[in-house]
């Protein structure tokens, strides 16, 4: 039996976790994009050292579970407290929030790097040749031709990635953070009513992702105006 | 058609161009000078090096040896491990802006409308006023007969229309030389004529054009000069009508025979 009053109360209580979930998502997606841009640039640079470093980074962070990464950063690095204190980094690794943000950023950065690389590789060679033939400098070519074409190619996969980051933030609850899932677990421990609480938590995640899907769709119509129009038969 | 006289200045001059891809020596010393207003048709079997030659002229391919001069400015080189490279990237970009190129596959930018394709380089490479570029682009699109398509995206156009848009895009840079790399080879047969007609009009207004083509009839009727490439060397170089009517080399004779069979 669903208790409506308790459901409403759960919604209110869970809403308090929304800023943390959104903050972790926004932070990890934004920082992860920068990191991914650098890693993709390394992979595409043709410079063996940079390519190798980027490859290693992607391999490690894509090949291990986010939960393991999170525990290694928060609990694992905790064992090096004196060293981190000596380096002046303890304030960062002491805080579960920063650890969660770091783990999420590194993880999504690895996936996004491959998404960006795939997008750039999918840019038609002829479009690049035409830009070079017009006398475009490398920077101009990148800005006006390569990145816009790569972005629209990569956008569907990138939308998936952002959505998976939203859901991945729930793992932050395992290192004591009170995000949506963290609060949900606390409520269940107090009330023993898993159904209402998790229905509410799930609804919050759905709502966030609904907004993200809308944003991705908007970006698609901006980046791919030619695909909006019907093509001639 | 007669070559203009008195002798106009050199638009493009190439001396002893050489290029190899791995073991394959694609260009084995090609020298060619095109004067302003001259229309040069470059014929050759596939693999003869004609497209590579054209791409070397605007440095889309970097030749291993040989000199290239465009509108009086010679490309400067510097030695690097594994060969030479252009010394000055800025010079390369500048020379490319003076050379318009039309590709076999059109290579329009699919994320921009036809008009945006045409004004892209004038605005962003040459830094010209946008309004002025738009006005000029519209005139160019009218000239190639697709003014009504200016707000369409390339995918909405037929191949012939896309190629005409690509020609307008190249012209918008005010190039000193136009390079055409098999501009009709990717077109449906019934679309070839509309592109050739645009090219003929350009030839008639005195533009300098180097055209790699398989259209022997077009080369005969429109070009001032016919150059036949075979295995990376210039096998024949002469007035088109005479050269086609009476080829001196067996290679060209065989090539022309094959082309005629292909046409029939």
GROMACS .gro file of C-alpha atoms in nm:
model
  497
    1UNK     CA    1   0.000   0.000   0.000
    2UNK     CA    2   0.140   0.341  -0.094
    3UNK     CA    3   0.120   0.603   0.174
    4UNK     CA    4   0.050   0.932  -0.008
    5UNK     CA    5   0.140   1.154   0.284
    6UNK     CA    6   0.470   0.973   0.329
    7UNK     CA    7   0.529   0.996  -0.045
    8UNK     CA    8   0.492   1.375  -0.033
    9UNK     CA    9   0.719   1.394   0.268
   10UNK     CA   10   0.980   1.180   0.090
   11UNK     CA   11   0.966   1.408  -0.212
   12UNK     CA   12   1.036   1.709   0.009
   13UNK     CA   13   1.319   1.533   0.190
   14UNK     CA   14   1.475   1.409  -0.133
   15UNK     CA   15   1.460   1.751  -0.291
   16UNK     CA   16   1.730   1.853  -0.045
   17UNK     CA   17   1.965   1.615  -0.225
   18UNK     CA   18   1.894   1.763  -0.564
   19UNK     CA   19   2.156   2.041  -0.550
   20UNK     CA   20   2.429   1.789  -0.470
   21UNK     CA   21   2.325   1.555  -0.751
   22UNK     CA   22   2.298   1.841  -0.998
   23UNK     CA   23   2.625   1.996  -0.880
   24UNK     CA   24   2.817   1.671  -0.919
   25UNK     CA   25   2.662   1.613  -1.261
   26UNK     CA   26   2.724   1.966  -1.387
   27UNK     CA   27   3.076   1.978  -1.246
   28UNK     CA   28   3.177   1.636  -1.376
   29UNK     CA   29   3.024   1.696  -1.720
   30UNK     CA   30   3.191   2.037  -1.760
   31UNK     CA   31   3.533   1.937  -1.626
   32UNK     CA   32   3.510   1.599  -1.798
   33UNK     CA   33   3.449   1.772  -2.131
   34UNK     CA   34   3.766   1.978  -2.090
   35UNK     CA   35   3.963   1.671  -1.991
   36UNK     CA   36   3.811   1.473  -2.278
   37UNK     CA   37   3.901   1.750  -2.522
   38UNK     CA   38   4.263   1.731  -2.409
   39UNK     CA   39   4.268   1.351  -2.421
   40UNK     CA   40   4.107   1.345  -2.766
   41UNK     CA   41   4.357   1.607  -2.886
   42UNK     CA   42   4.634   1.383  -2.753
   43UNK     CA   43   4.493   1.079  -2.930
   44UNK     CA   44   4.462   1.270  -3.257
   45UNK     CA   45   4.787   1.466  -3.226
   46UNK     CA   46   5.000   1.208  -3.402
   47UNK     CA   47   5.262   1.264  -3.130
   48UNK     CA   48   5.346   0.922  -2.988
   49UNK     CA   49   5.395   1.034  -2.626
   50UNK     CA   50   5.067   1.229  -2.607
   51UNK     CA   51   4.881   0.956  -2.790
   52UNK     CA   52   5.018   0.695  -2.550
   53UNK     CA   53   4.928   0.897  -2.240
   54UNK     CA   54   4.575   0.961  -2.362
   55UNK     CA   55   4.536   0.597  -2.458
   56UNK     CA   56   4.650   0.483  -2.111
   57UNK     CA   57   4.415   0.726  -1.939
   58UNK     CA   58   4.115   0.612  -2.142
   59UNK     CA   59   4.207   0.247  -2.098
   60UNK     CA   60   4.235   0.271  -1.719
   61UNK     CA   61   3.927   0.479  -1.650
   62UNK     CA   62   3.704   0.308  -1.899
   63UNK     CA   63   3.825  -0.034  -1.801
   64UNK     CA   64   3.760  -0.017  -1.426
   65UNK     CA   65   3.431   0.031  -1.243
   66UNK     CA   66   3.350   0.380  -1.128
   67UNK     CA   67   3.283   0.244  -0.780
   68UNK     CA   68   3.636   0.105  -0.760
   69UNK     CA   69   3.778   0.439  -0.879
   70UNK     CA   70   3.571   0.621  -0.620
   71UNK     CA   71   3.686   0.395  -0.336
   72UNK     CA   72   4.048   0.416  -0.450
   73UNK     CA   73   4.040   0.794  -0.452
   74UNK     CA   74   3.848   0.841  -0.127
   75UNK     CA   75   3.956   0.546   0.089
   76UNK     CA   76   4.270   0.440  -0.094
   77UNK     CA   77   4.439   0.778  -0.105
   78UNK     CA   78   4.337   0.829   0.259
   79UNK     CA   79   4.618   0.589   0.348
   80UNK     CA   80   4.864   0.846   0.214
   81UNK     CA   81   4.733   1.120   0.439
   82UNK     CA   82   5.077   1.233   0.566
   83UNK     CA   83   5.212   1.256   0.212
   84UNK     CA   84   4.905   1.439   0.088
   85UNK     CA   85   4.929   1.676   0.382
   86UNK     CA   86   5.293   1.738   0.296
   87UNK     CA   87   5.191   1.814  -0.061
   88UNK     CA   88   4.913   2.045   0.060
   89UNK     CA   89   4.646   1.832  -0.110
   90UNK     CA   90   4.482   1.681   0.196
   91UNK     CA   91   4.204   1.940   0.207
   92UNK     CA   92   4.093   1.805  -0.129
   93UNK     CA   93   4.114   1.431  -0.066
   94UNK     CA   94   3.966   1.468   0.283
   95UNK     CA   95   3.635   1.582   0.136
   96UNK     CA   96   3.407   1.315  -0.008
   97UNK     CA   97   3.255   1.579  -0.237
   98UNK     CA   98   3.583   1.657  -0.412
   99UNK     CA   99   3.669   1.288  -0.433
  100UNK     CA  100   3.335   1.210  -0.592
  101UNK     CA  101   3.370   1.499  -0.834
  102UNK     CA  102   3.722   1.387  -0.927
  103UNK     CA  103   3.620   1.025  -0.982
  104UNK     CA  104   3.317   1.122  -1.190
  105UNK     CA  105   3.520   1.370  -1.394
  106UNK     CA  106   3.800   1.123  -1.468
  107UNK     CA  107   3.549   0.855  -1.557
  108UNK     CA  108   3.328   1.059  -1.788
  109UNK     CA  109   3.635   1.226  -1.938
  110UNK     CA  110   3.761   0.889  -2.056
  111UNK     CA  111   3.435   0.798  -2.225
  112UNK     CA  112   3.383   1.145  -2.370
  113UNK     CA  113   3.737   1.149  -2.512
  114UNK     CA  114   3.646   0.852  -2.729
  115UNK     CA  115   3.316   1.015  -2.827
  116UNK     CA  116   3.499   1.330  -2.938
  117UNK     CA  117   3.764   1.131  -3.119
  118UNK     CA  118   3.497   0.936  -3.301
  119UNK     CA  119   3.322   1.257  -3.400
  120UNK     CA  120   3.640   1.414  -3.535
  121UNK     CA  121   3.731   1.099  -3.728
  122UNK     CA  122   3.384   1.099  -3.884
  123UNK     CA  123   3.430   1.446  -4.035
  124UNK     CA  124   3.439   1.394  -4.413
  125UNK     CA  125   3.791   1.432  -4.546
  126UNK     CA  126   3.660   1.635  -4.837
  127UNK     CA  127   3.525   1.903  -4.605
  128UNK     CA  128   3.870   1.940  -4.449
  129UNK     CA  129   4.042   1.944  -4.790
  130UNK     CA  130   3.804   2.214  -4.910
  131UNK     CA  131   3.885   2.426  -4.604
  132UNK     CA  132   4.259   2.386  -4.655
  133UNK     CA  133   4.221   2.462  -5.025
  134UNK     CA  134   4.058   2.795  -4.931
  135UNK     CA  135   4.360   2.890  -4.726
  136UNK     CA  136   4.210   2.827  -4.383
  137UNK     CA  137   4.463   2.813  -4.103
  138UNK     CA  138   4.457   2.510  -3.871
  139UNK     CA  139   4.274   2.699  -3.599
  140UNK     CA  140   4.012   2.838  -3.834
  141UNK     CA  141   3.959   2.499  -3.994
  142UNK     CA  142   3.912   2.343  -3.652
  143UNK     CA  143   3.674   2.611  -3.534
  144UNK     CA  144   3.463   2.658  -3.847
  145UNK     CA  145   3.462   2.316  -4.010
  146UNK     CA  146   3.597   2.026  -3.804
  147UNK     CA  147   3.445   2.091  -3.462
  148UNK     CA  148   3.093   2.183  -3.582
  149UNK     CA  149   3.081   1.873  -3.801
  150UNK     CA  150   3.231   1.654  -3.527
  151UNK     CA  151   2.994   1.791  -3.263
  152UNK     CA  152   2.681   1.699  -3.451
  153UNK     CA  153   2.822   1.357  -3.519
  154UNK     CA  154   2.909   1.305  -3.153
  155UNK     CA  155   2.600   1.458  -2.999
  156UNK     CA  156   2.375   1.149  -2.969
  157UNK     CA  157   2.652   0.950  -2.801
  158UNK     CA  158   2.739   1.249  -2.582
  159UNK     CA  159   2.377   1.279  -2.471
  160UNK     CA  160   2.395   0.918  -2.356
  161UNK     CA  161   2.712   0.994  -2.165
  162UNK     CA  162   2.564   1.292  -1.981
  163UNK     CA  163   2.264   1.083  -1.882
  164UNK     CA  164   2.489   0.809  -1.751
  165UNK     CA  165   2.677   1.068  -1.543
  166UNK     CA  166   2.350   1.172  -1.380
  167UNK     CA  167   2.290   0.814  -1.277
  168UNK     CA  168   2.652   0.757  -1.179
  169UNK     CA  169   2.635   1.040  -0.923
  170UNK     CA  170   2.425   0.801  -0.712
  171UNK     CA  171   2.749   0.619  -0.629
  172UNK     CA  172   2.856   0.928  -0.434
  173UNK     CA  173   2.619   0.805  -0.165
  174UNK     CA  174   2.864   0.520  -0.099
  175UNK     CA  175   3.121   0.765   0.033
  176UNK     CA  176   2.884   0.930   0.280
  177UNK     CA  177   2.747   1.201   0.051
  178UNK     CA  178   2.379   1.286   0.086
  179UNK     CA  179   2.279   1.318  -0.277
  180UNK     CA  180   1.939   1.193  -0.396
  181UNK     CA  181   2.035   0.830  -0.340
  182UNK     CA  182   2.214   0.905  -0.015
  183UNK     CA  183   1.906   1.072   0.129
  184UNK     CA  184   1.687   0.792  -0.006
  185UNK     CA  185   1.892   0.535   0.182
  186UNK     CA  186   1.873   0.741   0.498
  187UNK     CA  187   1.494   0.771   0.467
  188UNK     CA  188   1.462   0.397   0.417
  189UNK     CA  189   1.677   0.326   0.719
  190UNK     CA  190   1.444   0.545   0.924
  191UNK     CA  191   1.109   0.432   0.777
  192UNK     CA  192   1.168   0.089   0.625
  193UNK     CA  193   0.950   0.200   0.333
  194UNK     CA  194   1.163   0.129   0.028
  195UNK     CA  195   0.887   0.156  -0.231
  196UNK     CA  196   0.777   0.516  -0.181
  197UNK     CA  197   1.131   0.644  -0.130
  198UNK     CA  198   1.280   0.478  -0.433
  199UNK     CA  199   0.982   0.567  -0.651
  200UNK     CA  200   1.041   0.931  -0.555
  201UNK     CA  201   1.418   0.907  -0.608
  202UNK     CA  202   1.363   0.743  -0.944
  203UNK     CA  203   1.120   1.017  -1.040
  204UNK     CA  204   1.380   1.282  -0.961
  205UNK     CA  205   1.639   1.110  -1.182
  206UNK     CA  206   1.384   1.076  -1.459
  207UNK     CA  207   1.298   1.445  -1.437
  208UNK     CA  208   1.664   1.547  -1.454
  209UNK     CA  209   1.723   1.324  -1.756
  210UNK     CA  210   1.409   1.450  -1.925
  211UNK     CA  211   1.554   1.801  -1.905
  212UNK     CA  212   1.888   1.675  -2.041
  213UNK     CA  213   1.720   1.499  -2.332
  214UNK     CA  214   1.549   1.829  -2.413
  215UNK     CA  215   1.880   2.015  -2.401
  216UNK     CA  216   2.048   1.758  -2.627
  217UNK     CA  217   1.763   1.785  -2.873
  218UNK     CA  218   1.795   2.163  -2.871
  219UNK     CA  219   2.168   2.137  -2.932
  220UNK     CA  220   2.098   1.899  -3.219
  221UNK     CA  221   1.869   2.144  -3.394
  222UNK     CA  222   2.129   2.418  -3.353
  223UNK     CA  223   2.426   2.210  -3.466
  224UNK     CA  224   2.258   2.017  -3.747
  225UNK     CA  225   2.022   2.264  -3.914
  226UNK     CA  226   2.044   2.080  -4.245
  227UNK     CA  227   1.913   1.760  -4.091
  228UNK     CA  228   1.600   1.932  -3.967
  229UNK     CA  229   1.471   1.999  -4.314
  230UNK     CA  230   1.323   1.723  -4.523
  231UNK     CA  231   1.562   1.607  -4.790
  232UNK     CA  232   1.449   1.588  -5.152
  233UNK     CA  233   1.333   1.244  -5.253
  234UNK     CA  234   3.982   2.933  -7.948
  235UNK     CA  235   4.306   3.127  -7.967
  236UNK     CA  236   4.548   3.182  -7.682
  237UNK     CA  237   4.558   3.548  -7.587
  238UNK     CA  238   4.853   3.752  -7.712
  239UNK     CA  239   5.088   3.931  -7.652
  240UNK     CA  240   5.233   3.690  -7.399
  241UNK     CA  241   5.061   3.750  -7.065
  242UNK     CA  242   5.238   3.697  -6.732
  243UNK     CA  243   5.274   3.354  -6.577
  244UNK     CA  244   4.991   3.257  -6.346
  245UNK     CA  245   5.138   2.926  -6.237
  246UNK     CA  246   5.481   2.791  -6.305
  247UNK     CA  247   5.597   2.449  -6.201
  248UNK     CA  248   5.945   2.311  -6.254
  249UNK     CA  249   6.049   1.948  -6.227
  250UNK     CA  250   5.783   1.841  -5.981
  251UNK     CA  251   5.841   1.503  -5.819
  252UNK     CA  252   5.628   1.310  -5.577
  253UNK     CA  253   5.632   0.956  -5.448
  254UNK     CA  254   5.393   0.769  -5.224
  255UNK     CA  255   5.603   0.496  -5.065
  256UNK     CA  256   5.744   0.288  -5.345
  257UNK     CA  257   5.520   0.442  -5.611
  258UNK     CA  258   5.672   0.736  -5.796
  259UNK     CA  259   5.363   0.929  -5.901
  260UNK     CA  260   5.524   1.241  -6.047
  261UNK     CA  261   5.859   1.201  -6.219
  262UNK     CA  262   5.955   1.554  -6.305
  263UNK     CA  263   5.663   1.756  -6.437
  264UNK     CA  264   5.719   2.110  -6.561
  265UNK     CA  265   5.433   2.328  -6.673
  266UNK     CA  266   5.365   2.698  -6.706
  267UNK     CA  267   5.017   2.841  -6.739
  268UNK     CA  268   4.987   3.204  -6.842
  269UNK     CA  269   4.709   3.431  -6.731
  270UNK     CA  270   4.389   3.359  -6.918
  271UNK     CA  271   4.510   3.024  -7.034
  272UNK     CA  272   4.289   2.715  -7.007
  273UNK     CA  273   4.491   2.397  -6.976
  274UNK     CA  274   4.322   2.059  -6.994
  275UNK     CA  275   4.517   1.780  -6.826
  276UNK     CA  276   4.435   1.433  -6.950
  277UNK     CA  277   4.571   1.101  -6.844
  278UNK     CA  278   4.473   0.750  -6.746
  279UNK     CA  279   4.393   0.688  -6.382
  280UNK     CA  280   4.718   0.657  -6.194
  281UNK     CA  281   4.899   0.886  -6.437
  282UNK     CA  282   4.951   1.141  -6.158
  283UNK     CA  283   4.718   1.411  -6.289
  284UNK     CA  284   4.520   1.459  -5.968
  285UNK     CA  285   4.834   1.448  -5.758
  286UNK     CA  286   4.986   1.709  -5.987
  287UNK     CA  287   4.688   1.938  -5.938
  288UNK     CA  288   4.695   1.891  -5.561
  289UNK     CA  289   5.061   1.978  -5.551
  290UNK     CA  290   4.985   2.317  -5.705
  291UNK     CA  291   4.800   2.434  -5.394
  292UNK     CA  292   5.009   2.214  -5.166
  293UNK     CA  293   4.734   1.979  -5.064
  294UNK     CA  294   5.009   1.736  -5.149
  295UNK     CA  295   5.365   1.833  -5.071
  296UNK     CA  296   5.591   1.746  -5.365
  297UNK     CA  297   5.924   1.585  -5.278
  298UNK     CA  298   6.114   1.805  -5.524
  299UNK     CA  299   6.050   2.081  -5.772
  300UNK     CA  300   5.953   2.446  -5.761
  301UNK     CA  301   5.606   2.598  -5.759
  302UNK     CA  302   5.535   2.963  -5.835
  303UNK     CA  303   5.186   3.105  -5.809
  304UNK     CA  304   5.119   3.458  -5.936
  305UNK     CA  305   5.489   3.536  -5.918
  306UNK     CA  306   5.540   3.409  -5.562
  307UNK     CA  307   5.758   3.100  -5.527
  308UNK     CA  308   5.689   2.851  -5.248
  309UNK     CA  309   5.969   2.855  -4.994
  310UNK     CA  310   6.090   2.524  -4.853
  311UNK     CA  311   6.278   2.403  -4.554
  312UNK     CA  312   6.449   2.071  -4.503
  313UNK     CA  313   6.324   1.836  -4.238
  314UNK     CA  314   6.400   1.479  -4.150
  315UNK     CA  315   6.232   1.262  -4.408
  316UNK     CA  316   6.202   1.535  -4.670
  317UNK     CA  317   6.116   1.896  -4.719
  318UNK     CA  318   5.812   2.093  -4.610
  319UNK     CA  319   5.690   2.443  -4.693
  320UNK     CA  320   5.891   2.684  -4.481
  321UNK     CA  321   5.609   2.919  -4.404
  322UNK     CA  322   5.260   2.798  -4.322
  323UNK     CA  323   5.129   3.153  -4.364
  324UNK     CA  324   5.263   3.161  -4.718
  325UNK     CA  325   5.092   2.832  -4.793
  326UNK     CA  326   4.757   2.965  -4.668
  327UNK     CA  327   4.807   3.283  -4.870
  328UNK     CA  328   4.887   3.095  -5.190
  329UNK     CA  329   4.593   2.863  -5.140
  330UNK     CA  330   4.363   3.161  -5.108
  331UNK     CA  331   4.482   3.272  -5.453
  332UNK     CA  332   4.407   2.935  -5.607
  333UNK     CA  333   4.046   2.822  -5.631
  334UNK     CA  334   3.992   2.449  -5.625
  335UNK     CA  335   3.695   2.246  -5.741
  336UNK     CA  336   3.692   1.882  -5.635
  337UNK     CA  337   3.551   1.572  -5.794
  338UNK     CA  338   3.332   1.512  -5.488
  339UNK     CA  339   3.219   1.878  -5.454
  340UNK     CA  340   3.328   1.883  -5.087
  341UNK     CA  341   3.074   2.143  -4.983
  342UNK     CA  342   3.036   2.196  -4.609
  343UNK     CA  343   2.720   2.006  -4.527
  344UNK     CA  344   2.641   2.206  -4.212
  345UNK     CA  345   2.617   2.537  -4.399
  346UNK     CA  346   2.375   2.660  -4.660
  347UNK     CA  347   2.488   2.719  -5.016
  348UNK     CA  348   2.523   3.092  -4.950
  349UNK     CA  349   2.714   3.028  -4.626
  350UNK     CA  350   2.945   2.795  -4.814
  351UNK     CA  351   3.024   3.068  -5.065
  352UNK     CA  352   3.088   3.347  -4.812
  353UNK     CA  353   3.276   3.131  -4.559
  354UNK     CA  354   3.628   3.183  -4.689
  355UNK     CA  355   3.591   3.546  -4.807
  356UNK     CA  356   3.462   3.644  -4.463
  357UNK     CA  357   3.677   3.425  -4.240
  358UNK     CA  358   3.996   3.380  -4.441
  359UNK     CA  359   4.014   3.711  -4.626
  360UNK     CA  360   3.840   3.910  -4.354
  361UNK     CA  361   3.613   4.093  -4.594
  362UNK     CA  362   3.291   4.270  -4.506
  363UNK     CA  363   3.007   4.021  -4.468
  364UNK     CA  364   2.744   4.228  -4.648
  365UNK     CA  365   2.974   4.281  -4.944
  366UNK     CA  366   3.051   3.908  -4.957
  367UNK     CA  367   2.683   3.818  -4.945
  368UNK     CA  368   2.604   4.051  -5.234
  369UNK     CA  369   2.889   3.909  -5.435
  370UNK     CA  370   2.796   3.550  -5.345
  371UNK     CA  371   2.442   3.608  -5.465
  372UNK     CA  372   2.572   3.740  -5.795
  373UNK     CA  373   2.801   3.438  -5.830
  374UNK     CA  374   2.520   3.196  -5.751
  375UNK     CA  375   2.305   3.368  -6.010
  376UNK     CA  376   2.588   3.334  -6.258
  377UNK     CA  377   2.616   2.958  -6.205
  378UNK     CA  378   2.237   2.936  -6.218
  379UNK     CA  379   2.143   2.835  -5.862
  380UNK     CA  380   2.042   3.166  -5.705
  381UNK     CA  381   1.715   3.010  -5.591
  382UNK     CA  382   1.906   2.744  -5.395
  383UNK     CA  383   2.109   2.984  -5.185
  384UNK     CA  384   1.935   2.903  -4.857
  385UNK     CA  385   1.930   2.529  -4.916
  386UNK     CA  386   2.178   2.288  -4.765
  387UNK     CA  387   2.410   2.092  -4.996
  388UNK     CA  388   2.227   1.763  -4.933
  389UNK     CA  389   1.914   1.916  -5.086
  390UNK     CA  390   2.089   1.985  -5.417
  391UNK     CA  391   2.156   1.759  -5.711
  392UNK     CA  392   2.515   1.673  -5.791
  393UNK     CA  393   2.532   1.924  -6.074
  394UNK     CA  394   2.393   2.198  -5.851
  395UNK     CA  395   2.640   2.109  -5.576
  396UNK     CA  396   2.929   2.128  -5.819
  397UNK     CA  397   2.811   2.466  -5.945
  398UNK     CA  398   2.787   2.585  -5.585
  399UNK     CA  399   3.142   2.461  -5.531
  400UNK     CA  400   3.257   2.659  -5.835
  401UNK     CA  401   3.088   2.971  -5.695
  402UNK     CA  402   3.259   2.906  -5.361
  403UNK     CA  403   3.599   2.890  -5.530
  404UNK     CA  404   3.530   3.204  -5.737
  405UNK     CA  405   3.428   3.401  -5.428
  406UNK     CA  406   3.794   3.415  -5.321
  407UNK     CA  407   3.887   3.608  -5.637
  408UNK     CA  408   4.141   3.342  -5.728
  409UNK     CA  409   4.417   3.403  -5.979
  410UNK     CA  410   4.396   3.043  -6.094
  411UNK     CA  411   4.115   2.788  -6.087
  412UNK     CA  412   4.198   2.421  -6.047
  413UNK     CA  413   3.939   2.162  -6.144
  414UNK     CA  414   4.002   1.806  -6.031
  415UNK     CA  415   3.776   1.584  -6.245
  416UNK     CA  416   3.481   1.813  -6.179
  417UNK     CA  417   3.227   1.606  -6.372
  418UNK     CA  418   3.345   1.254  -6.291
  419UNK     CA  419   3.107   1.209  -5.997
  420UNK     CA  420   2.802   1.341  -6.183
  421UNK     CA  421   2.514   1.166  -6.352
  422UNK     CA  422   2.564   1.191  -6.729
  423UNK     CA  423   2.268   1.428  -6.768
  424UNK     CA  424   2.420   1.667  -6.511
  425UNK     CA  425   2.761   1.691  -6.675
  426UNK     CA  426   2.653   1.948  -6.933
  427UNK     CA  427   2.537   2.210  -6.684
  428UNK     CA  428   2.873   2.206  -6.506
  429UNK     CA  429   3.074   2.213  -6.829
  430UNK     CA  430   2.863   2.507  -6.948
  431UNK     CA  431   2.959   2.705  -6.636
  432UNK     CA  432   3.324   2.617  -6.688
  433UNK     CA  433   3.308   2.718  -7.052
  434UNK     CA  434   3.164   3.056  -6.952
  435UNK     CA  435   3.454   3.104  -6.708
  436UNK     CA  436   3.703   3.015  -6.980
  437UNK     CA  437   3.542   3.268  -7.210
  438UNK     CA  438   3.579   3.548  -6.957
  439UNK     CA  439   3.952   3.486  -6.961
  440UNK     CA  440   4.009   3.299  -6.637
  441UNK     CA  441   4.320   3.094  -6.588
  442UNK     CA  442   4.211   2.736  -6.548
  443UNK     CA  443   4.382   2.401  -6.506
  444UNK     CA  444   4.135   2.122  -6.560
  445UNK     CA  445   4.195   1.755  -6.495
  446UNK     CA  446   3.925   1.585  -6.696
  447UNK     CA  447   3.814   1.286  -6.894
  448UNK     CA  448   3.590   1.501  -7.115
  449UNK     CA  449   3.793   1.491  -7.434
  450UNK     CA  450   3.538   1.689  -7.633
  451UNK     CA  451   3.533   1.962  -7.371
  452UNK     CA  452   3.912   1.975  -7.367
  453UNK     CA  453   3.914   2.006  -7.746
  454UNK     CA  454   3.649   2.278  -7.762
  455UNK     CA  455   3.731   2.491  -7.458
  456UNK     CA  456   4.097   2.448  -7.361
  457UNK     CA  457   4.384   2.640  -7.518
  458UNK     CA  458   4.625   2.363  -7.440
  459UNK     CA  459   4.612   1.995  -7.383
  460UNK     CA  460   4.859   1.824  -7.156
  461UNK     CA  461   4.870   1.446  -7.151
  462UNK     CA  462   5.026   1.287  -6.847
  463UNK     CA  463   5.152   0.931  -6.852
  464UNK     CA  464   5.323   0.756  -6.563
  465UNK     CA  465   5.413   1.080  -6.393
  466UNK     CA  466   5.554   1.260  -6.695
  467UNK     CA  467   5.414   1.496  -6.955
  468UNK     CA  468   5.384   1.288  -7.267
  469UNK     CA  469   5.228   1.552  -7.492
  470UNK     CA  470   5.164   1.923  -7.460
  471UNK     CA  471   5.004   2.112  -7.744
  472UNK     CA  472   4.695   2.275  -7.896
  473UNK     CA  473   4.398   2.048  -7.817
  474UNK     CA  474   4.240   2.008  -8.160
  475UNK     CA  475   4.566   1.916  -8.334
  476UNK     CA  476   4.686   1.698  -8.051
  477UNK     CA  477   4.362   1.504  -8.038
  478UNK     CA  478   4.334   1.477  -8.416
  479UNK     CA  479   4.691   1.360  -8.455
  480UNK     CA  480   4.848   1.233  -8.134
  481UNK     CA  481   5.222   1.190  -8.160
  482UNK     CA  482   5.254   0.928  -7.891
  483UNK     CA  483   5.104   0.580  -7.888
  484UNK     CA  484   5.003   0.636  -7.528
  485UNK     CA  485   4.776   0.924  -7.612
  486UNK     CA  486   4.639   0.742  -7.914
  487UNK     CA  487   4.548   0.443  -7.696
  488UNK     CA  488   4.406   0.669  -7.429
  489UNK     CA  489   4.185   0.855  -7.676
  490UNK     CA  490   4.067   0.528  -7.828
  491UNK     CA  491   3.965   0.405  -7.483
  492UNK     CA  492   3.787   0.732  -7.406
  493UNK     CA  493   3.587   0.718  -7.728
  494UNK     CA  494   3.482   0.362  -7.655
  495UNK     CA  495   3.385   0.476  -7.307
  496UNK     CA  496   3.176   0.759  -7.448
  497UNK     CA  497   3.003   0.541  -7.707
   0.00000   0.00000   0.00000
